mmCIF file of C-alpha atoms in Angstrom:
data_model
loop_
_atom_site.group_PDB
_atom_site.id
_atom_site.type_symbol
_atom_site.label_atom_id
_atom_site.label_comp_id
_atom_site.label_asym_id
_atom_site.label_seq_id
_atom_site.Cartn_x
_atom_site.Cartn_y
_atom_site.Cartn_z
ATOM 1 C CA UNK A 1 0.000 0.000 0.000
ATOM 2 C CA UNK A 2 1.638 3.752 -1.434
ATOM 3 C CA UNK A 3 1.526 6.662 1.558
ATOM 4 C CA UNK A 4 -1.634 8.090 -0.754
ATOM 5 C CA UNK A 5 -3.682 5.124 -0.284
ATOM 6 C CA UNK A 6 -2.581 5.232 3.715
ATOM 7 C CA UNK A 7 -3.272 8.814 3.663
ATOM 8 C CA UNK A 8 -6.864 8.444 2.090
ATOM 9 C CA UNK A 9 -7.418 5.344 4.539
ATOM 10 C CA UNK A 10 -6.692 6.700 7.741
ATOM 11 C CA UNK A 11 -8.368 10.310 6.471
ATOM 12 C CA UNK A 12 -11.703 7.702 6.111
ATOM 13 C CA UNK A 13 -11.214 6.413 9.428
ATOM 14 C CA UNK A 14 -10.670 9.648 10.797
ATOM 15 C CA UNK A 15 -13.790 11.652 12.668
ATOM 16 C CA UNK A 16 -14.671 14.058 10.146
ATOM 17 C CA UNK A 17 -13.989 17.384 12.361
ATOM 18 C CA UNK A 18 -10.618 15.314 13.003
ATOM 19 C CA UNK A 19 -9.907 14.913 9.618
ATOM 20 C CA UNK A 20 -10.743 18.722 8.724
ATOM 21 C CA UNK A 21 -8.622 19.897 11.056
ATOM 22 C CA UNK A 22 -5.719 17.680 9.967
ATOM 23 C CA UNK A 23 -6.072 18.972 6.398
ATOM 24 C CA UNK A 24 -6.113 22.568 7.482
ATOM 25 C CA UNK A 25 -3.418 22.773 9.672
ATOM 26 C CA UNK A 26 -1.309 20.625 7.172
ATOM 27 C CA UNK A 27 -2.494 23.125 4.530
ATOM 28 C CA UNK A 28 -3.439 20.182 2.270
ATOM 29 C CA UNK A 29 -5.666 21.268 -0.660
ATOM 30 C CA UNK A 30 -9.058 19.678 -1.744
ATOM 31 C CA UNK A 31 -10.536 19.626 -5.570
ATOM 32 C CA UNK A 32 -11.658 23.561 -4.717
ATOM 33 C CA UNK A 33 -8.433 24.992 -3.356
ATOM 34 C CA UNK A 34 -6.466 23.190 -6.074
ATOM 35 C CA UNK A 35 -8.826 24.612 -8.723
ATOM 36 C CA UNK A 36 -7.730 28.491 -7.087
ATOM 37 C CA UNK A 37 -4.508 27.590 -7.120
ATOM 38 C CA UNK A 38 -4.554 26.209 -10.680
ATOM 39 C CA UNK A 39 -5.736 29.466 -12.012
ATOM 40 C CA UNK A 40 -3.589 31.827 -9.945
ATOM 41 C CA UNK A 41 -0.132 29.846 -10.247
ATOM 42 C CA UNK A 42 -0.683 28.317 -14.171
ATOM 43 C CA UNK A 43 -3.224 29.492 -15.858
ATOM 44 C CA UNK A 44 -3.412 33.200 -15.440
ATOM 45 C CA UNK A 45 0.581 33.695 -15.540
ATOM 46 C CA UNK A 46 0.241 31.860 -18.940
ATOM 47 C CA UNK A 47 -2.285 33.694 -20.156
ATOM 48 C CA UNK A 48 -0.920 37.011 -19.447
ATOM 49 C CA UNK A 49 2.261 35.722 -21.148
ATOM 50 C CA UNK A 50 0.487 34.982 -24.289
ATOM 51 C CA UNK A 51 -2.705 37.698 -24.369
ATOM 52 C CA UNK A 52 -1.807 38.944 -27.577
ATOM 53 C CA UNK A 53 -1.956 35.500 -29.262
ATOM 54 C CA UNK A 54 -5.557 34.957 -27.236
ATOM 55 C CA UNK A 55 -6.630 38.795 -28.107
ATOM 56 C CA UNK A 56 -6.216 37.698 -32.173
ATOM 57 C CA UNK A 57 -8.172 34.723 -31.537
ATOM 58 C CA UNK A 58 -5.599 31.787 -30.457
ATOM 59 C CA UNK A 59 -5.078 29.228 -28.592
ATOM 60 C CA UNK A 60 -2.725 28.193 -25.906
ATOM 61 C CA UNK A 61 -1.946 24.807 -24.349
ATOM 62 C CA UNK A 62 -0.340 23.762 -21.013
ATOM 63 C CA UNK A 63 0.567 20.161 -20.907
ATOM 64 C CA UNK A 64 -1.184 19.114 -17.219
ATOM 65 C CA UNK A 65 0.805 15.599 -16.485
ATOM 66 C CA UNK A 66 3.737 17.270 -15.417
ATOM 67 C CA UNK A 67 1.833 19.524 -13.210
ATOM 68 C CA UNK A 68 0.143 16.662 -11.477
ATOM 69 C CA UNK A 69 4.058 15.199 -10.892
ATOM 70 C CA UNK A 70 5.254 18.599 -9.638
ATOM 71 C CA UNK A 71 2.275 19.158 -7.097
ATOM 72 C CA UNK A 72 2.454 15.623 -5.919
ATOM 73 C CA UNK A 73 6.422 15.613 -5.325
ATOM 74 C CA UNK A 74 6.394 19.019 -3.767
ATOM 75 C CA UNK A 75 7.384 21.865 -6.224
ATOM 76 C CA UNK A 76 8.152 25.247 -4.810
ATOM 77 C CA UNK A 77 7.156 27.271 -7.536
ATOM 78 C CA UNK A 78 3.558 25.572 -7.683
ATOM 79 C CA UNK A 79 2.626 25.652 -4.031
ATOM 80 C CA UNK A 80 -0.192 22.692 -4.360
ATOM 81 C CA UNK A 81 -0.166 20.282 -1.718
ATOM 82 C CA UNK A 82 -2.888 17.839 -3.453
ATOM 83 C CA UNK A 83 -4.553 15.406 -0.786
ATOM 84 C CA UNK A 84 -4.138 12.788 -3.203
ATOM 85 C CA UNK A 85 -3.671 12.579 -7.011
ATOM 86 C CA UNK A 86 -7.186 11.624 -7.964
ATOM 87 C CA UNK A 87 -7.950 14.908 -5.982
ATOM 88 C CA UNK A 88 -5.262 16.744 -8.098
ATOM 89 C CA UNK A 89 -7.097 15.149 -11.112
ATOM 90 C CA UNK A 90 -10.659 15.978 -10.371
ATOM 91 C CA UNK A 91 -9.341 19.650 -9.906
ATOM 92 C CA UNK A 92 -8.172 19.696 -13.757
ATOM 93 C CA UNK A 93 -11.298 18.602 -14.702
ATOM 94 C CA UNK A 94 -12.882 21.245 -12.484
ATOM 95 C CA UNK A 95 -11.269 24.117 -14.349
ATOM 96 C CA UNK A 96 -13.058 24.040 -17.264
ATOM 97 C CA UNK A 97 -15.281 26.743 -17.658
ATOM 98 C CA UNK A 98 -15.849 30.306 -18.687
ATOM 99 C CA UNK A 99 -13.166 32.934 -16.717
ATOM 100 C CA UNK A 100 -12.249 36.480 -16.419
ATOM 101 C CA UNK A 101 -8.315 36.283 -16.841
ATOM 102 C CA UNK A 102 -5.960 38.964 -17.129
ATOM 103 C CA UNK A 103 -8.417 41.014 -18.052
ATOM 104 C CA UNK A 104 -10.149 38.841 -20.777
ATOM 105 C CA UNK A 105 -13.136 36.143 -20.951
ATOM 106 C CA UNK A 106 -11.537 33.261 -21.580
ATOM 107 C CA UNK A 107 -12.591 30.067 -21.974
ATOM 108 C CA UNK A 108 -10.424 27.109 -20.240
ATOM 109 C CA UNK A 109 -11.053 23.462 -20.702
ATOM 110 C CA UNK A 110 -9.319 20.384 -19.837
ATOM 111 C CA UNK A 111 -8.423 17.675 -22.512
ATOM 112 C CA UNK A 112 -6.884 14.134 -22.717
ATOM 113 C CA UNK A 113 -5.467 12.954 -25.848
ATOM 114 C CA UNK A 114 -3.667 9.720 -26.598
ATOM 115 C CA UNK A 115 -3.328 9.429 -22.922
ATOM 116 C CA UNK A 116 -2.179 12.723 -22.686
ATOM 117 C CA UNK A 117 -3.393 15.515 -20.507
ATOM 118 C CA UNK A 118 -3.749 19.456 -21.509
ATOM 119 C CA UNK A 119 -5.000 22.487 -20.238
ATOM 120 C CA UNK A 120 -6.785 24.458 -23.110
ATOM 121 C CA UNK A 121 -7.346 28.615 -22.816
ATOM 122 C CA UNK A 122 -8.764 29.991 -25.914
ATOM 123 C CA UNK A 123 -10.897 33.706 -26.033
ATOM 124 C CA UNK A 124 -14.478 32.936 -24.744
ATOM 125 C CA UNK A 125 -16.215 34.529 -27.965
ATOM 126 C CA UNK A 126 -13.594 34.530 -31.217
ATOM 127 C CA UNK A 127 -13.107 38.132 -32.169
ATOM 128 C CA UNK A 128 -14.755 39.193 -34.900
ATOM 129 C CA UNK A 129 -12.472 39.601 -38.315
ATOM 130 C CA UNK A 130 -11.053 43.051 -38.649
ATOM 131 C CA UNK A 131 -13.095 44.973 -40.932
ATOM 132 C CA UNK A 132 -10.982 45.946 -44.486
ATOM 133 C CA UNK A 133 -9.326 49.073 -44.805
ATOM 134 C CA UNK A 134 -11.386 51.275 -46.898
ATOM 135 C CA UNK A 135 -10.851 51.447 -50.237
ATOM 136 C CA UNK A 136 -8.509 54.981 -51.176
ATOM 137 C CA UNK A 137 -8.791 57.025 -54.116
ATOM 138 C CA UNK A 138 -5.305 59.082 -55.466
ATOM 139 C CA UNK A 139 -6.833 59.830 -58.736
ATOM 140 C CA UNK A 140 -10.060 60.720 -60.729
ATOM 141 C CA UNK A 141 -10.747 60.340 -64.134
ATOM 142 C CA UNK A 142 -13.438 62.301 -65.684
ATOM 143 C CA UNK A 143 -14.363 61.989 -69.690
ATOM 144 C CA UNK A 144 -16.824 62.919 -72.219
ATOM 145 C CA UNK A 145 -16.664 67.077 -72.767
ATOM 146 C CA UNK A 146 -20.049 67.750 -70.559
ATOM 147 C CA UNK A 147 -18.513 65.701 -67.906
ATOM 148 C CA UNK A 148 -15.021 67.388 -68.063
ATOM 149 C CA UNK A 149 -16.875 70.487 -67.795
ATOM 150 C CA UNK A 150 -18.901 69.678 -64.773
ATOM 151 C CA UNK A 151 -15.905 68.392 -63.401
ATOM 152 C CA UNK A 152 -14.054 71.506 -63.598
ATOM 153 C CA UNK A 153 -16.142 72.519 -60.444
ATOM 154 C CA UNK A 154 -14.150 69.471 -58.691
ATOM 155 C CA UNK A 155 -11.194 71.902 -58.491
ATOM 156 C CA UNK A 156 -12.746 74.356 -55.931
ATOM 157 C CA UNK A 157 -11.724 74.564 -52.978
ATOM 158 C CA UNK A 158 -15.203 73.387 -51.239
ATOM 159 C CA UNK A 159 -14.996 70.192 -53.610
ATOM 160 C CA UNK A 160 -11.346 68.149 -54.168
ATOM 161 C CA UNK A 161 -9.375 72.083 -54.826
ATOM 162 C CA UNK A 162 -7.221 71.368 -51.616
ATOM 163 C CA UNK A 163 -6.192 68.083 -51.689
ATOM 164 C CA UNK A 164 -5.522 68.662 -56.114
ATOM 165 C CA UNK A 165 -1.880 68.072 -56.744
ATOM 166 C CA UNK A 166 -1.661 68.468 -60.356
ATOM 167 C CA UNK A 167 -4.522 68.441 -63.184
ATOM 168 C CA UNK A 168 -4.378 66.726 -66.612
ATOM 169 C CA UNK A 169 -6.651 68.323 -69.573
ATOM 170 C CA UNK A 170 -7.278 67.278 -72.854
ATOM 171 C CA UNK A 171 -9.293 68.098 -75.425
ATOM 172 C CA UNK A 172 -9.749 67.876 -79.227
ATOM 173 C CA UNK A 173 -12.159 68.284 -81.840
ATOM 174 C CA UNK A 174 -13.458 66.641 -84.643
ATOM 175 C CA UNK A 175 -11.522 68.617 -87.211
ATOM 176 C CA UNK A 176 -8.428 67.471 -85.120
ATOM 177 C CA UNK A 177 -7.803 70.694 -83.164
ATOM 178 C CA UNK A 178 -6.884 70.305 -79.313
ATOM 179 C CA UNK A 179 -4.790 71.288 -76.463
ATOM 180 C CA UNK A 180 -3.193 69.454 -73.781
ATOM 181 C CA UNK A 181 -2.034 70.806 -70.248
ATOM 182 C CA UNK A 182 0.130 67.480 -68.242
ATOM 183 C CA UNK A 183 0.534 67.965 -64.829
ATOM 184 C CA UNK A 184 -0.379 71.227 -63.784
ATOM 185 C CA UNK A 185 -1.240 72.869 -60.910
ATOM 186 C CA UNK A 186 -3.838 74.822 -59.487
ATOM 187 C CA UNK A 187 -1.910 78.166 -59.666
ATOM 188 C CA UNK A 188 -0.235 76.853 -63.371
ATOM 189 C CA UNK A 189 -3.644 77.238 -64.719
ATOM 190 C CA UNK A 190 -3.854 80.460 -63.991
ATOM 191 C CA UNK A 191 -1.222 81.644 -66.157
ATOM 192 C CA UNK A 192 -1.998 78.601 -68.901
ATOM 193 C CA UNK A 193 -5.776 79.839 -68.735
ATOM 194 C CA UNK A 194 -5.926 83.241 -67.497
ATOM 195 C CA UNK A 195 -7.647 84.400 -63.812
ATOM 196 C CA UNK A 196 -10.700 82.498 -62.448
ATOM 197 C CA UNK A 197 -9.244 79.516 -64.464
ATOM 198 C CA UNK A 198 -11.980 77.068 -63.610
ATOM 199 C CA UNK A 199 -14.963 79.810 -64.653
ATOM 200 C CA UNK A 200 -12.970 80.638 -67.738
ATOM 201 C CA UNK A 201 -12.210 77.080 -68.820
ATOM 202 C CA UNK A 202 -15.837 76.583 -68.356
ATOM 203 C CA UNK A 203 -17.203 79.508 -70.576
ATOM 204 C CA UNK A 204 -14.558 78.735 -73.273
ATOM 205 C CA UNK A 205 -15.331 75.302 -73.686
ATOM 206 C CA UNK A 206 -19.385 75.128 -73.293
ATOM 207 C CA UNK A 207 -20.161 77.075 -76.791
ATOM 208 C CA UNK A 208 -17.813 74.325 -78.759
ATOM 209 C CA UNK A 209 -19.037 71.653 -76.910
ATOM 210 C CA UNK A 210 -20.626 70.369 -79.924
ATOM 211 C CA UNK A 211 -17.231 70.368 -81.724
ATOM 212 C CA UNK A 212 -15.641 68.296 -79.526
ATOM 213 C CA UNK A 213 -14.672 64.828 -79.908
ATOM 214 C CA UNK A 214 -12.754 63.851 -77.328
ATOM 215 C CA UNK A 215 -12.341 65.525 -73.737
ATOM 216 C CA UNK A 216 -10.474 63.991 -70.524
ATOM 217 C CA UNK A 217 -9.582 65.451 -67.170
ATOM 218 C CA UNK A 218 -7.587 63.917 -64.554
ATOM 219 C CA UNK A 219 -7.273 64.910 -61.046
ATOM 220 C CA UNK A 220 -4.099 63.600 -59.269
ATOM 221 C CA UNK A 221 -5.305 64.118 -55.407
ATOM 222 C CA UNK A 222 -2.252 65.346 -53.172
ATOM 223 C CA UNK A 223 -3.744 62.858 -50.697
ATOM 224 C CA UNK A 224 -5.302 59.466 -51.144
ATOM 225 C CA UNK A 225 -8.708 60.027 -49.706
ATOM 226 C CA UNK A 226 -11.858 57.186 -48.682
ATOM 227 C CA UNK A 227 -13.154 55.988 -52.164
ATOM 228 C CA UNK A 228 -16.927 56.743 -50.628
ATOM 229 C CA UNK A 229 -15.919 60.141 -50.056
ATOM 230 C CA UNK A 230 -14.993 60.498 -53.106
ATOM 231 C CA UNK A 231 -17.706 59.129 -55.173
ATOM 232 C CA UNK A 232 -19.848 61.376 -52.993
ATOM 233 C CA UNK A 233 -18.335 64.982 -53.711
ATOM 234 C CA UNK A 234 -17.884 63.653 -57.677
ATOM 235 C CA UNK A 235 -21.950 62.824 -58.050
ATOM 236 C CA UNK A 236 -22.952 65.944 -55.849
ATOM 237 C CA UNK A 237 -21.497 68.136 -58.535
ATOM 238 C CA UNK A 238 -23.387 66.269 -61.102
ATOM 239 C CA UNK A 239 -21.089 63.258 -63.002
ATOM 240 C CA UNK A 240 -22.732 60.281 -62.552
ATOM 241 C CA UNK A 241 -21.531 56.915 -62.256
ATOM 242 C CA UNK A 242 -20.230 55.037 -64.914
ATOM 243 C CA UNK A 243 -18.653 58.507 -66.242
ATOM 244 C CA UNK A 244 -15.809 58.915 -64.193
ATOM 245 C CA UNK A 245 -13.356 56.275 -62.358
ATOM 246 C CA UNK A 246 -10.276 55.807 -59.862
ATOM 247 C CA UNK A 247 -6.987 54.660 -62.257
ATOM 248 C CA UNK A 248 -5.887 53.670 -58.880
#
């Protein structure tokens, strides 16, 4: 017969308030105090170790048959003195559950495989998947010469003017006349165009309309800005879809 089964036999043959008070002032630990204990000295240090692997939805795994050796041979640094190893073992199964642990709800279960033994902690409710980054815009592509003229009223500074870095315009007409201005900015047009360049480009180009055959303006943005925002300020000033896009 091992000292445990002595231990448990003379325990059983003890008076209970006997017994109790043997336990206590041994500090010997029942299924309850070596569930605490559990938590405190293993789980929670390990968790804490590894919360940003739980916070992105892992898992981590403590191997639990060494911890039954250690607590039953006397380990300093897990201060568990089991009253016997099936109590040890019915605490291990005791610690599954749901558990606020360094400062997350995590979710610890106990697990045998292969005759293995393993303490499981894994986030109580897996995070939900991060949300895309919305979608930016650095350029705009208008076309078709009413379009290009709308979008001339893009360049104010209520609309896209302060975040334009340079402005492509091109424009020909049907007996092959046209002009081109590459990478221009805001104050360029004013000497390419004359004052008020957007007002001036407009009332130029709206009596030849008819004339033309082939108008483009692009709008390189200074700084990539949400594609919804975007959209948004292009059909308030009245393009619609389908007559502009975002090259990239």
């Amino acid at each position: 017969m091992n000292s445990e089964d002595k231990f448990d036999r003379i325990y059983g043959e003890l008076p209970a308030w006997i017994a109790d008070a043997t336990i206590s002032k041994c500090g010997i630990d029942r299924r309850d105090s070596i569930i605490s204990k559990l938590i405190s000295y293993v789980v929670e240090p390990y968790a804490s170790k590894h919360k940003e692997d739980l916070s992105k939805g892992g898992k981590c795994t403590i191997e639990a048959g060494p911890l039954i050796e250690a607590a039953m041979r006397g380990w300093k640094d897990l201060p568990i003195r089991p009253l016997s190893r099936g109590e040890m073992e019915r605490a291990l199964v005791g610690i599954a559950g749901s558990r606020l642990i360094a400062g997350m709800n995590v979710k610890v279960s106990y697990l045998t495989k292969d005759g293995a033994r393993f303490i499981v902690i894994e986030p109580a409710e897996k995070p939900p998947p991060r949300p895309p980054p919305p979608a930016q815009v650095y350029d705009v592509e208008i076309w078709d010469v009413g379009n290009v003229i709308i979008g001339m009223e893009l360049l104010r500074k209520d609309k896209l003017g302060d975040n334009v870095e340079t402005v492509d315009i091109s424009v020909e007409t049907e007996d092959g006349c046209g002009f081109h201005i590459i990478k221009a900015s805001l104050d360029d047009l004013e000497w390419i165009i004359g004052e008020d360049p957007i007002n001036t480009f407009i009332s130029r180009l709206s009596p030849q309309s008819s004339l033309v055959k082939l108008a483009r303006l692009h709008i390189k943005l200074s700084t990539p800005m949400d594609k919804q925002k975007a959209e948004k300020i292009i059909t308030s000033v009245g393009i619609s879809e389908g007559n502009f896009n975002f090259p990239r």
